[in-house]
mmCIF file of C-alpha atoms and ligand atoms in Angstrom:
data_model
loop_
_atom_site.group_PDB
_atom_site.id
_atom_site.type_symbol
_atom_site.label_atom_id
_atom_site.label_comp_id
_atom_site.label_asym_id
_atom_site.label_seq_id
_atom_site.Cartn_x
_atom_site.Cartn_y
_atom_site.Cartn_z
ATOM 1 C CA UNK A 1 -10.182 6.609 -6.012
ATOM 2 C CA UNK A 2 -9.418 10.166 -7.919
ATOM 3 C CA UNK A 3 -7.537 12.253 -5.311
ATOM 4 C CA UNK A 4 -5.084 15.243 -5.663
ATOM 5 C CA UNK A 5 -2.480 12.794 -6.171
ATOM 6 C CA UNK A 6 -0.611 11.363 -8.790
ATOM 7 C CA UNK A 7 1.754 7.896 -8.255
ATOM 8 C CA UNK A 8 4.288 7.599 -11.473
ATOM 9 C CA UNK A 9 5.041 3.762 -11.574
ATOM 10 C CA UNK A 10 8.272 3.308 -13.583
ATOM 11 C CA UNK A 11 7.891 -0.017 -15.854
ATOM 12 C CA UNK A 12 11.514 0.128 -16.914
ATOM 13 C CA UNK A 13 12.878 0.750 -13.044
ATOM 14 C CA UNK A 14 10.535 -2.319 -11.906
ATOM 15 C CA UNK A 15 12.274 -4.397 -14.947
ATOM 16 C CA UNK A 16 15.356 -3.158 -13.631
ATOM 17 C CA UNK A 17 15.208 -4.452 -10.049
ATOM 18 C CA UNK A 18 13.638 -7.682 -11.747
ATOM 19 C CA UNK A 19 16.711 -8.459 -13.928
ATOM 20 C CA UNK A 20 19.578 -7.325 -10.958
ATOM 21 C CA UNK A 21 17.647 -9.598 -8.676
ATOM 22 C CA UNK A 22 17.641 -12.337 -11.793
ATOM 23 C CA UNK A 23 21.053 -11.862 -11.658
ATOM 24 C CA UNK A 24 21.941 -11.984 -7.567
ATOM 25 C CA UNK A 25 20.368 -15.267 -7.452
ATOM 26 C CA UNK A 26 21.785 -16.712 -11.140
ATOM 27 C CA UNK A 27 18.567 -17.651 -12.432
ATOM 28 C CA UNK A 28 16.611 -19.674 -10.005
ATOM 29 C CA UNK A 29 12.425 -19.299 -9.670
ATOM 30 C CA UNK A 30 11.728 -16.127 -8.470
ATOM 31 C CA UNK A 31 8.097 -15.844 -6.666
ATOM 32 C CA UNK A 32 7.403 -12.052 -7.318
ATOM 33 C CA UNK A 33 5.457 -10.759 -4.697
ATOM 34 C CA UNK A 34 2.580 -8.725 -5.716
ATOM 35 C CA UNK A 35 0.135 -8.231 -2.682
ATOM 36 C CA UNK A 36 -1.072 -5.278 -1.427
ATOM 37 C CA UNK A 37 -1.670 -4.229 -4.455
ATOM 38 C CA UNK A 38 1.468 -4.577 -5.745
ATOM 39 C CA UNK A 39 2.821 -2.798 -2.726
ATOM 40 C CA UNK A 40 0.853 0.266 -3.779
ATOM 41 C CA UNK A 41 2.235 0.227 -7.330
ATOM 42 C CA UNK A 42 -0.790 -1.323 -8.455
ATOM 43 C CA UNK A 43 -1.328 -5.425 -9.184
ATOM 44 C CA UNK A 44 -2.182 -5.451 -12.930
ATOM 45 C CA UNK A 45 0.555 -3.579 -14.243
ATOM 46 C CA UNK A 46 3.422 -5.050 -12.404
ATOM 47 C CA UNK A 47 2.045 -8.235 -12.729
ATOM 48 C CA UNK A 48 1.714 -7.940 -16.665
ATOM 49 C CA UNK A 49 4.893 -6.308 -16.682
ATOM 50 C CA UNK A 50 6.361 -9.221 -14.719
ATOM 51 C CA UNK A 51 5.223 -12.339 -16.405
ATOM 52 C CA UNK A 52 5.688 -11.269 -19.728
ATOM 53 C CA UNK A 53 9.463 -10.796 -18.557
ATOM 54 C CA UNK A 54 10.033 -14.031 -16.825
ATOM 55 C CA UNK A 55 8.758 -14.103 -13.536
ATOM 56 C CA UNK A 56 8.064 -17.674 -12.299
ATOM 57 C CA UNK A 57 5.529 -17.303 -10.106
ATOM 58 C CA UNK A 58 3.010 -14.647 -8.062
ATOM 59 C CA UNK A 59 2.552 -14.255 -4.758
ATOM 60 C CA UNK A 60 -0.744 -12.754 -3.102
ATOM 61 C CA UNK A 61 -1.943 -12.542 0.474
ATOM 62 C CA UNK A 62 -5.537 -12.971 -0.648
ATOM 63 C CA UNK A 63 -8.078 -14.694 -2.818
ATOM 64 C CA UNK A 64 -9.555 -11.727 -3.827
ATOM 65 C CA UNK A 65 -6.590 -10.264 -4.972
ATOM 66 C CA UNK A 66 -6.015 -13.423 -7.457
ATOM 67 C CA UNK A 67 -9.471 -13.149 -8.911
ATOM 68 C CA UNK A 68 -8.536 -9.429 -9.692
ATOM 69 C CA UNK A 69 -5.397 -10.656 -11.972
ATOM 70 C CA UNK A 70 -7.471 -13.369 -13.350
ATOM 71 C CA UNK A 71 -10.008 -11.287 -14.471
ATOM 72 C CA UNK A 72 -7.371 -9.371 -16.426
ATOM 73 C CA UNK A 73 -6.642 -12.088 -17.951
ATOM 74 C CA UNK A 74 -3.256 -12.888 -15.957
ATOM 75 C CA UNK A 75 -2.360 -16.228 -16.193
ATOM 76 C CA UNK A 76 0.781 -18.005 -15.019
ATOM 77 C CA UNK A 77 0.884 -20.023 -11.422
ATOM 78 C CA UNK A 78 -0.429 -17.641 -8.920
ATOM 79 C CA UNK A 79 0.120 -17.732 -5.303
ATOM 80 C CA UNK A 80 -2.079 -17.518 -2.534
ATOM 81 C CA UNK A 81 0.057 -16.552 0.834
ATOM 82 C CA UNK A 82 -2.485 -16.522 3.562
ATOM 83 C CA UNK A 83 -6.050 -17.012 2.401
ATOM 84 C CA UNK A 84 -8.032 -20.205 2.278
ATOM 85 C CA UNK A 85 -11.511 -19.349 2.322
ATOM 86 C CA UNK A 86 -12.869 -19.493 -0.890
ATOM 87 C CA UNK A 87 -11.567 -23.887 -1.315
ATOM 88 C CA UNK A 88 -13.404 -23.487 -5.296
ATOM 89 C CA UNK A 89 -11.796 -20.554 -6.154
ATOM 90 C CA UNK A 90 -8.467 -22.421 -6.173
ATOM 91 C CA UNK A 91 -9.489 -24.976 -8.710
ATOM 92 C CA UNK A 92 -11.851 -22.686 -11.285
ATOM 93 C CA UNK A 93 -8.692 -20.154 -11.229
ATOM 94 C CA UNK A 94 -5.792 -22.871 -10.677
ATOM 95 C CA UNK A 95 -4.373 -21.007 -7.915
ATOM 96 C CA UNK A 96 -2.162 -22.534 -5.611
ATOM 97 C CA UNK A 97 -2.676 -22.488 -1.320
ATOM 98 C CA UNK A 98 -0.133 -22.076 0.687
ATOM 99 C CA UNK A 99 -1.228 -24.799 3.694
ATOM 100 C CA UNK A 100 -0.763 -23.707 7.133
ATOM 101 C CA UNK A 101 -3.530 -25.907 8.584
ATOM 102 C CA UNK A 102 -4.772 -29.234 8.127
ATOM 103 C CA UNK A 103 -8.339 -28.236 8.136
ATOM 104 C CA UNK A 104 -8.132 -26.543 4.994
ATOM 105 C CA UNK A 105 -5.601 -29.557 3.719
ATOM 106 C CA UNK A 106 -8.764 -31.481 4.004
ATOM 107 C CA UNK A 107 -10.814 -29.226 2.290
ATOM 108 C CA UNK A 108 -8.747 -28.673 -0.795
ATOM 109 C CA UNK A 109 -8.645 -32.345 -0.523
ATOM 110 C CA UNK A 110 -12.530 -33.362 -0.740
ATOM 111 C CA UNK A 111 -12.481 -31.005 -2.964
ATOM 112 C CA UNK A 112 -10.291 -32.113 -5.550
ATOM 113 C CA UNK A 113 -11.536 -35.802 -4.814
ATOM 114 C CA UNK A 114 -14.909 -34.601 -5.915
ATOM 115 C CA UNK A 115 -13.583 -32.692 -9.236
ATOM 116 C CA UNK A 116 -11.645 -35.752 -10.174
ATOM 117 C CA UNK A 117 -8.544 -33.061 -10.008
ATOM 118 C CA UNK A 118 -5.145 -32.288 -8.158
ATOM 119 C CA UNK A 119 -4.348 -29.374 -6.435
ATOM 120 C CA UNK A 120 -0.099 -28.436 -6.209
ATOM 121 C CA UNK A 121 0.013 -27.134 -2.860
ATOM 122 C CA UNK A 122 2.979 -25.439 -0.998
ATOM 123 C CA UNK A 123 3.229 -26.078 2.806
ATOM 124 C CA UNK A 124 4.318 -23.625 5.393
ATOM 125 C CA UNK A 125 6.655 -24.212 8.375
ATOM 126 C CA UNK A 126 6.682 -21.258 11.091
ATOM 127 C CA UNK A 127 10.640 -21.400 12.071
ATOM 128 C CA UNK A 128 10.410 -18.164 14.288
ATOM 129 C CA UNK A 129 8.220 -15.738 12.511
ATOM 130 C CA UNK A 130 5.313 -16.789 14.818
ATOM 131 C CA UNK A 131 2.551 -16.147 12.653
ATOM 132 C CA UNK A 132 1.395 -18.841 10.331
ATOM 133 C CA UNK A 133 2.764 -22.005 9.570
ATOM 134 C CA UNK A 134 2.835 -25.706 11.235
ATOM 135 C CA UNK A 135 5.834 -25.252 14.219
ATOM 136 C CA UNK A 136 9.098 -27.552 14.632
ATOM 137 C CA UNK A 137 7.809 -30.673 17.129
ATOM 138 C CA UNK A 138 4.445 -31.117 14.111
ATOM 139 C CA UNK A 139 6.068 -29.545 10.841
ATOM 140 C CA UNK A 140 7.343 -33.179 9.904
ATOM 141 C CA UNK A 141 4.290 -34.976 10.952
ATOM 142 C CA UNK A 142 1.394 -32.190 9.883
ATOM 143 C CA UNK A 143 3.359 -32.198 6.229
ATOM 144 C CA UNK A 144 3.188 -36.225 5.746
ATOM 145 C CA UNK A 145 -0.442 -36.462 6.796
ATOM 146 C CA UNK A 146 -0.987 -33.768 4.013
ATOM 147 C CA UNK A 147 0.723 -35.303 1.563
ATOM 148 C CA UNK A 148 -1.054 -38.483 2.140
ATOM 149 C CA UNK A 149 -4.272 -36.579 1.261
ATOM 150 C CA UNK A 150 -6.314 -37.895 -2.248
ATOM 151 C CA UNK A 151 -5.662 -35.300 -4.914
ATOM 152 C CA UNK A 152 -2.821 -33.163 -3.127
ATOM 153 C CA UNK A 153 0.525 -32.607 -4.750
ATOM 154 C CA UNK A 154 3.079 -31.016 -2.638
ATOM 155 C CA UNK A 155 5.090 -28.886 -5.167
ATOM 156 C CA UNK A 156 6.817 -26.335 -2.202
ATOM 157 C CA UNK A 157 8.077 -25.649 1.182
ATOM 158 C CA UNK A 158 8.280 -22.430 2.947
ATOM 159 C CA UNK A 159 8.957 -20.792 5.976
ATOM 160 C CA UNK A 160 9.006 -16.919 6.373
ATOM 161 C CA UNK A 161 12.008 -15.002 8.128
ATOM 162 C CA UNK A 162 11.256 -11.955 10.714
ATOM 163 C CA UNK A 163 14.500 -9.986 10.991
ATOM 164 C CA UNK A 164 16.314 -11.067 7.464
ATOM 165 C CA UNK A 165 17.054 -7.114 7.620
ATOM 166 C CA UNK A 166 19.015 -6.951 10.606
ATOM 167 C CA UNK A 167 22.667 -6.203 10.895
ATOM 168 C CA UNK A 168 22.720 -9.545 13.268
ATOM 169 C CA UNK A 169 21.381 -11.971 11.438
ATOM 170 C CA UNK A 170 21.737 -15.059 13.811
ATOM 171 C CA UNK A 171 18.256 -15.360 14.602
ATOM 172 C CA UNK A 172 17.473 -15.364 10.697
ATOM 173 C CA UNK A 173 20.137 -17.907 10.862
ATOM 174 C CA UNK A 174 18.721 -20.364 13.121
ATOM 175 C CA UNK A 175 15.791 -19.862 11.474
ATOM 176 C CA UNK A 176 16.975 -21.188 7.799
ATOM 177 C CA UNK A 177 18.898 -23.867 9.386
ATOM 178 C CA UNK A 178 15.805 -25.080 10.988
ATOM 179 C CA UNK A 179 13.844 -24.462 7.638
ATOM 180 C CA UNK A 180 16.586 -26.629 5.949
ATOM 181 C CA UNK A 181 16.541 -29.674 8.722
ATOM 182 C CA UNK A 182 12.819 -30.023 8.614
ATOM 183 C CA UNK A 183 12.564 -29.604 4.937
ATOM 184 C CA UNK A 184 14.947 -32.710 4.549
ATOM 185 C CA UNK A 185 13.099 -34.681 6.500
ATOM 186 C CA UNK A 186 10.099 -33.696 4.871
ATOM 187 C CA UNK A 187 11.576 -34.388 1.398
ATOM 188 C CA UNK A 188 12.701 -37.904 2.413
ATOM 189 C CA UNK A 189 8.921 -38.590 2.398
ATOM 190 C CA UNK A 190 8.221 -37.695 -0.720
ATOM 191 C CA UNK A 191 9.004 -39.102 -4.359
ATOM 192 C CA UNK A 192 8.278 -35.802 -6.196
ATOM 193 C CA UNK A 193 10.441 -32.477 -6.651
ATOM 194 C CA UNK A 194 9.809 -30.205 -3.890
ATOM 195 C CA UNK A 195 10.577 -26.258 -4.218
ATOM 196 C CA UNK A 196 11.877 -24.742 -0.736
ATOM 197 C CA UNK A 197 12.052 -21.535 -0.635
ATOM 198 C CA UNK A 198 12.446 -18.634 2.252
ATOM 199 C CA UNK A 199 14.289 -15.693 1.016
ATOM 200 C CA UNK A 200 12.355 -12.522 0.772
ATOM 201 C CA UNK A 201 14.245 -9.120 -0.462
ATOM 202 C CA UNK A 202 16.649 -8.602 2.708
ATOM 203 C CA UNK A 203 17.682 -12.109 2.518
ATOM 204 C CA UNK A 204 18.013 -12.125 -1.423
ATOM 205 C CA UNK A 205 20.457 -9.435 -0.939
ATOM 206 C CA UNK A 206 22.003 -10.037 2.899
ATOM 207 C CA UNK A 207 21.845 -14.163 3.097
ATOM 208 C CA UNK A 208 22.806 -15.969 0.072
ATOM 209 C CA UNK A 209 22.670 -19.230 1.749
ATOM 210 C CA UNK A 210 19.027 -18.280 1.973
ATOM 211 C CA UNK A 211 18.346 -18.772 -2.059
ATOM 212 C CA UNK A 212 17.814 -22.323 -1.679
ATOM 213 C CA UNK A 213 14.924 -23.246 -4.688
ATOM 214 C CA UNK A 214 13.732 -20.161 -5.641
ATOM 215 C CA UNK A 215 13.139 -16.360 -3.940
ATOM 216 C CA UNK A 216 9.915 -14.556 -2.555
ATOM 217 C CA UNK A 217 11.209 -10.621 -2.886
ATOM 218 C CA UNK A 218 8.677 -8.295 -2.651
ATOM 219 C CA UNK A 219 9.987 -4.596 -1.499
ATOM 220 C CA UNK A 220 13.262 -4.844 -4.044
ATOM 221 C CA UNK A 221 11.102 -5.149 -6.984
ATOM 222 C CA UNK A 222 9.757 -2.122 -5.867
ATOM 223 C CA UNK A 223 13.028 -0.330 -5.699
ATOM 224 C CA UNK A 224 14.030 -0.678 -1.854
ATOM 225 C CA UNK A 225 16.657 -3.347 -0.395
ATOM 226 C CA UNK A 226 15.808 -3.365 3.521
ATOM 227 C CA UNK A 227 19.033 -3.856 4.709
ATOM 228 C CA UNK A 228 21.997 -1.551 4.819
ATOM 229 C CA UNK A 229 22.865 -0.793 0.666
ATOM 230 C CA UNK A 230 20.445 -0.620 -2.120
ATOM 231 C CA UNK A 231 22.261 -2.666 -4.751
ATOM 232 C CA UNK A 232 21.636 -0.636 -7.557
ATOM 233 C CA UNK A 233 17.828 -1.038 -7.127
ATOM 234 C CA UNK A 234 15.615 1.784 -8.469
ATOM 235 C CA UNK A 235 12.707 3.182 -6.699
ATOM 236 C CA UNK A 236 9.719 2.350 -9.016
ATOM 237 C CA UNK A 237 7.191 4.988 -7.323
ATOM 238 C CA UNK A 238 7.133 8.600 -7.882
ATOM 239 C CA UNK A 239 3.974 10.366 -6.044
ATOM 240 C CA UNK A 240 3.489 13.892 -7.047
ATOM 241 C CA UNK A 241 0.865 16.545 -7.049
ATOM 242 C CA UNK A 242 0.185 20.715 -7.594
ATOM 243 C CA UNK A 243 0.267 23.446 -6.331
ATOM 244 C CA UNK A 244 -3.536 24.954 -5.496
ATOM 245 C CA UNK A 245 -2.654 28.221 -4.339
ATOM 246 C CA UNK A 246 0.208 30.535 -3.226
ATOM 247 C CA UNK A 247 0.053 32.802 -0.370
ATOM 248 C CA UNK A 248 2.004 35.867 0.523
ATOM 249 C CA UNK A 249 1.778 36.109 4.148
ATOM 250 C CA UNK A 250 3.478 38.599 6.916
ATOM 251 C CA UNK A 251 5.339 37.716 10.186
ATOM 252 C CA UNK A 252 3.467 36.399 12.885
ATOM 253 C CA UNK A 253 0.564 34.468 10.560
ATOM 254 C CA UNK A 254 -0.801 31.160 12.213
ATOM 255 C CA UNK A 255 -0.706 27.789 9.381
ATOM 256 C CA UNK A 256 -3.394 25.424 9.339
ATOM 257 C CA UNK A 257 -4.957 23.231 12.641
ATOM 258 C CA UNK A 258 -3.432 23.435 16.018
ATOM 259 C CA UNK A 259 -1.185 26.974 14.761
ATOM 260 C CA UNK A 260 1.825 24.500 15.526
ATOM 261 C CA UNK A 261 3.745 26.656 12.986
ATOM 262 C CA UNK A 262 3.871 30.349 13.120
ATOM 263 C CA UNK A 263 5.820 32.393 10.533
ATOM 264 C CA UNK A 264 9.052 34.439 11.848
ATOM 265 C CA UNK A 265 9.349 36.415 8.436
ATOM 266 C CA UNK A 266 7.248 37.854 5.367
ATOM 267 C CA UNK A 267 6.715 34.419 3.808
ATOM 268 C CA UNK A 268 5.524 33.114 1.070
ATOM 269 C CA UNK A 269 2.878 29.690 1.791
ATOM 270 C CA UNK A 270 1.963 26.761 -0.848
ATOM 271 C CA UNK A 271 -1.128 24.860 -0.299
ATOM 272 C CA UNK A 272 -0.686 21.712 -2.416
ATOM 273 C CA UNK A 273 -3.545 18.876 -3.187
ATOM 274 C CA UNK A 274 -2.402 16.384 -0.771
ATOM 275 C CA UNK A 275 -3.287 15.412 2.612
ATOM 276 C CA UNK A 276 -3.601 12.310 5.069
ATOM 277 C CA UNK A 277 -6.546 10.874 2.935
ATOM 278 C CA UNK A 278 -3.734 10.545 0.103
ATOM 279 C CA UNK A 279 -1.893 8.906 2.202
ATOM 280 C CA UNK A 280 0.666 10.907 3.432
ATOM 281 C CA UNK A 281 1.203 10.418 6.755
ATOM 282 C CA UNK A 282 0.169 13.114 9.397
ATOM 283 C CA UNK A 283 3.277 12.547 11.565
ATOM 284 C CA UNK A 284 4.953 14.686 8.258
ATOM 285 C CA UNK A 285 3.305 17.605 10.172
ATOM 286 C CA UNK A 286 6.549 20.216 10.583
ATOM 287 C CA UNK A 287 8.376 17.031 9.748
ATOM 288 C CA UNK A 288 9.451 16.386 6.175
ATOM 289 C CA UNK A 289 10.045 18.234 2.885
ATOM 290 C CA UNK A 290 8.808 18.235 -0.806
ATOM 291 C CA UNK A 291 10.663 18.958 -3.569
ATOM 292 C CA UNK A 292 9.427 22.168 -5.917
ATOM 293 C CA UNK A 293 11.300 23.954 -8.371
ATOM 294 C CA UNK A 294 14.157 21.211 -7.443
ATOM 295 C CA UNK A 295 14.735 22.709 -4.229
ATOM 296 C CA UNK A 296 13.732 20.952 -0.939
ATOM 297 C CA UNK A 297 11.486 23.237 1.137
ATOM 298 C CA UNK A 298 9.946 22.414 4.589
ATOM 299 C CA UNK A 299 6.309 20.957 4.933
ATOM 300 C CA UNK A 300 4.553 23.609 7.745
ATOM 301 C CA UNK A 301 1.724 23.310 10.050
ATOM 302 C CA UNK A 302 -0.292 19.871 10.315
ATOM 303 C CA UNK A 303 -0.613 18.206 7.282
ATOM 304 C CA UNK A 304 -4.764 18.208 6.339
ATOM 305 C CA UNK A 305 -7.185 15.668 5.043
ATOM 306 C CA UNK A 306 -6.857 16.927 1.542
ATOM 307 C CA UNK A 307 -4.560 19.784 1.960
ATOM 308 C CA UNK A 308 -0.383 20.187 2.901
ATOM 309 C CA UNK A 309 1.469 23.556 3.512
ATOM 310 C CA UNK A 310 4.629 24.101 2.256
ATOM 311 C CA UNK A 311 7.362 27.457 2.924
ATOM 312 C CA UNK A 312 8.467 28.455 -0.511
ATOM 313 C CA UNK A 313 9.823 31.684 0.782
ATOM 314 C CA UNK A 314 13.248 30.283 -0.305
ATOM 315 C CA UNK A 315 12.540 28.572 -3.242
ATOM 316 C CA UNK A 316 12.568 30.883 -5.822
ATOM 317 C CA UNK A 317 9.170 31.686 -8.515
ATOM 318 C CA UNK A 318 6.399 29.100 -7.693
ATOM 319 C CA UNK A 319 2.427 29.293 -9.459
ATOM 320 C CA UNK A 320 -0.036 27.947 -8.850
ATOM 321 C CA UNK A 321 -0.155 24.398 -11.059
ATOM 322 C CA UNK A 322 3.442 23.995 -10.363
ATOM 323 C CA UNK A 323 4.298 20.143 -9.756
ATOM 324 C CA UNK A 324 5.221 19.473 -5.844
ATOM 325 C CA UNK A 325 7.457 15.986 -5.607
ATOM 326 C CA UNK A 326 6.267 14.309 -2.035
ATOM 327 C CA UNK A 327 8.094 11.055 -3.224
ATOM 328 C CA UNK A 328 10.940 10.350 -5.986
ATOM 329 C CA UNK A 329 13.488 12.594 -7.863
ATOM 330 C CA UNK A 330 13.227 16.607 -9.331
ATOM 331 C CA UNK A 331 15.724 17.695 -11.087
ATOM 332 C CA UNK A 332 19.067 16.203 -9.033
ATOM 333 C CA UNK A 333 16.700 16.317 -5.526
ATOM 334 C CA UNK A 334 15.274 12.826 -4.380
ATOM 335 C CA UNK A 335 13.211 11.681 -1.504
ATOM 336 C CA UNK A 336 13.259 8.098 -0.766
ATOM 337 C CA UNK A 337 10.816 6.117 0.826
ATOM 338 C CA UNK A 338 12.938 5.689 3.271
ATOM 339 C CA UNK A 339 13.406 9.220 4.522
ATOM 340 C CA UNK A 340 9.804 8.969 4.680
ATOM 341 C CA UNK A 341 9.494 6.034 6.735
ATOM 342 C CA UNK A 342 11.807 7.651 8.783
ATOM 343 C CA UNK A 343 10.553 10.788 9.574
ATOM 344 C CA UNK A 344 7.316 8.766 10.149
ATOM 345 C CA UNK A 345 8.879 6.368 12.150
ATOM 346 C CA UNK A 346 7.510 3.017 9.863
ATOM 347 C CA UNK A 347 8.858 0.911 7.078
ATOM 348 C CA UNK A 348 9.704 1.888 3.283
ATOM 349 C CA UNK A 349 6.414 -0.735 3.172
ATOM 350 C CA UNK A 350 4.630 1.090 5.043
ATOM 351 C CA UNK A 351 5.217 4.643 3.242
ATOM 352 C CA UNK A 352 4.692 2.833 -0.371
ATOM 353 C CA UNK A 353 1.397 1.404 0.120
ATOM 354 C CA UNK A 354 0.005 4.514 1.974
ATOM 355 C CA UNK A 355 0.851 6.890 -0.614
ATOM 356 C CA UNK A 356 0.329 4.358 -3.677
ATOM 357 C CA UNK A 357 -3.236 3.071 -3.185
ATOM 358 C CA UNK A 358 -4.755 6.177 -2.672
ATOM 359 C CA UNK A 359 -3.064 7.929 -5.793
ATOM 360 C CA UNK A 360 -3.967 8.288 -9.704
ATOM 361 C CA UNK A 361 -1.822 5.991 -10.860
ATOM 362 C CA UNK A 362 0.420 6.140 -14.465
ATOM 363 C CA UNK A 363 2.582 3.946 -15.874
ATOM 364 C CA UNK A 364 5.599 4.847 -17.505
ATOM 365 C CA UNK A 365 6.914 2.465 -20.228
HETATM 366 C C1 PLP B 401 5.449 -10.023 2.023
HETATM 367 C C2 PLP B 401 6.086 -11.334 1.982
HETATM 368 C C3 PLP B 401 7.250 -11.557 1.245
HETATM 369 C C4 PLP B 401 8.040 -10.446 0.583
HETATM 370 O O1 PLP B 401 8.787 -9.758 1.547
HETATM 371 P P1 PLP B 401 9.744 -8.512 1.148
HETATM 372 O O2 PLP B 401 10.361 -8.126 2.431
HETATM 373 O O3 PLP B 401 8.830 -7.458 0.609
HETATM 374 O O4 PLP B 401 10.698 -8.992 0.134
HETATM 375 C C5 PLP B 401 7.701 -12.862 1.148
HETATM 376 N N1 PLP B 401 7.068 -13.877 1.754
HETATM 377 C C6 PLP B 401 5.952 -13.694 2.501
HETATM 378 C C7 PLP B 401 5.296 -14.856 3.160
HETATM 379 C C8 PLP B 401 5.436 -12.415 2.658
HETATM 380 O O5 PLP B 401 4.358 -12.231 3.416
#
């Protein structure tokens, strides 16, 4: 979709966060996790941009989203996180599940049995995230029945943590130590190597007993850490768009729905191409700032469907065309995701894909 919006994705920042996360966990697999779209940053570019530079593995949430890189022409071992509808698709695009019931187990199984095939699978163990996954008292049992299937190889264990990020981290503690004592039992059962693997970004950075096998980051790829410093990471996205008109208003005018903001002075108003349908976030509404002419100035009124207002009484000449910064750097100004996500009260996640999908996106080398 073509909206007022454009989302600068930063090849050489994404490389960036690739290598200092190469180098955090000294060169074990790294399962690059590109759902969502790439988290907004869009899948075929950071994808390419990935492989060619080493990355291990994929991750995506949904069948669909594999077909998409296939059809680019993406190759490498993709992974599915959550989605096992489509059993054939996994065998005519060698994609690989990630089983968190046996239902499907038995489905990729007939299904290999009748293409004369195997299927690597990876199984999933729910140690406290409580959303997919085979739980504690039937990990051990679920996982041997599976691998007793015709034409199933079990090539990784995972589990998922649910506060990684958190300042306390005993709860992701238990949760790894339970990972670890159920994927040694599983392992005992098997002859084959088996990858385990847990750590998403916040863990990556926060848990190094975490790393086991190989990593799962998603958000620090993308620039953003999750919990407490950002290691040196750099933000990949930059969303920016113009300036459609500027207004030179007296005292006392009303600005935009509601009149929630009404000017004390002679002021001067900038309407700029880029509303909630872009993605940003109507809670911004007298809440947040863009950057223009490197100076922060104050979003006013409710942001619009297409449309945001913006005081530029104090920030010097502005025309209209003028480039407004909603997220990244102007001059020595920044705004981080995660001002945004706080001032929306969400996630850096949250604020990424929002503004990312919905933007023109270009890639910067
Ligand atoms: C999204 C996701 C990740 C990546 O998490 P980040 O916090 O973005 O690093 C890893 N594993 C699973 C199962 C996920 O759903």
């Amino acid at each position: 979709m073509h909206r007022g919006a454009v989302a600068e994705i930063d090849r050489s920042a994404l490389l960036h966060n690739f290598r200092t996360l190469q180098a955090k966990i000294g060169h074990k697999p790294v399962i690059a996790v590109v759902k969502a779209d790439a988290y907004g940053h869009g899948s075929l570019e950071i994808a390419r941009t990935l492989v060619r530079n080493g990355a291990d593995f994929l991750a995506v949430a949904f069948v669909e989203e594999a077909k998409v890189l296939r059809s680019a022409g993406i190759g490498g071992k993709v992974i599915v996180l959550f989605d096992q509808t489509d059993i054939s698709a996994f065998f005519d695009l060698n994609l690989t599940p990630v089983i968190h019931d046996k239902r499907a187990a038995a489905a990729f199984s007939s299904e290999a049995r009748k293409r004369n095939r195997t299927l690597p699978v990876h199984i999933k163990v729910d140690t406290g995230m409580g959303r997919l996954g085979f739980r504690e008292d039937s990990a051990v049992s679920s996982a041997v029945e599976i691998m007793n299937l015709d034409g199933l190889v079990l090539e990784g264990l995972l589990s998922h943590f649910s506060e990684a990020d958190l300042a306390d981290r005993s709860f992701a503690v238990h949760q790894l130590n339970l990972f670890k004592d159920i994927g040694a039992r599983i392992i005992k059962k098997t002859t084959g190597r088996v990858l385990c693997h847990m750590a998403n970004s916040a863990a990556v950075f926060c848990l190094p007993d975490a790393l086991l096998d190989a990593v799962r980051p998603g958000i620090a790829l993308y620039g953003y850490a999750t919990c407490g410093d950002n290691f040196g990471l750099r933000p990949v996205m930059r969303v920016k768009a113009r300036v459609l008109a500027v207004r030179n208003v007296p005292a006392g005018m009303p600005v935009s729905y509601g009149r929630t903001f009404v000017t004390k002075r002679e002021s001067r108003i900038a309407v700029v191409s880029l509303g909630y349908a872009d993605g940003y976030n109507r809670l911004f509404s007298n809440n947040a700032e863009m950057l223009i002419n490197g100076c922060r100035v104050p979003v006013v009124g409710r942001v619009c469907m297409d449309l945001t207002m913006l005081d530029i009484t104090d920030a010097g000449s502005v025309s209209e065309g003028d480039e407004v910064v909603i997220l990244g750097t102007q001059h020595d100004q920044a705004i981080t995701a995660d001002e945004l996500s706080r001032r929306s009260n969400t996630i850096p996640y949250d604020v990424l894909t929002a503004l990312g999908s919905r933007s023109r996106r270009e890639y910067l080398p």
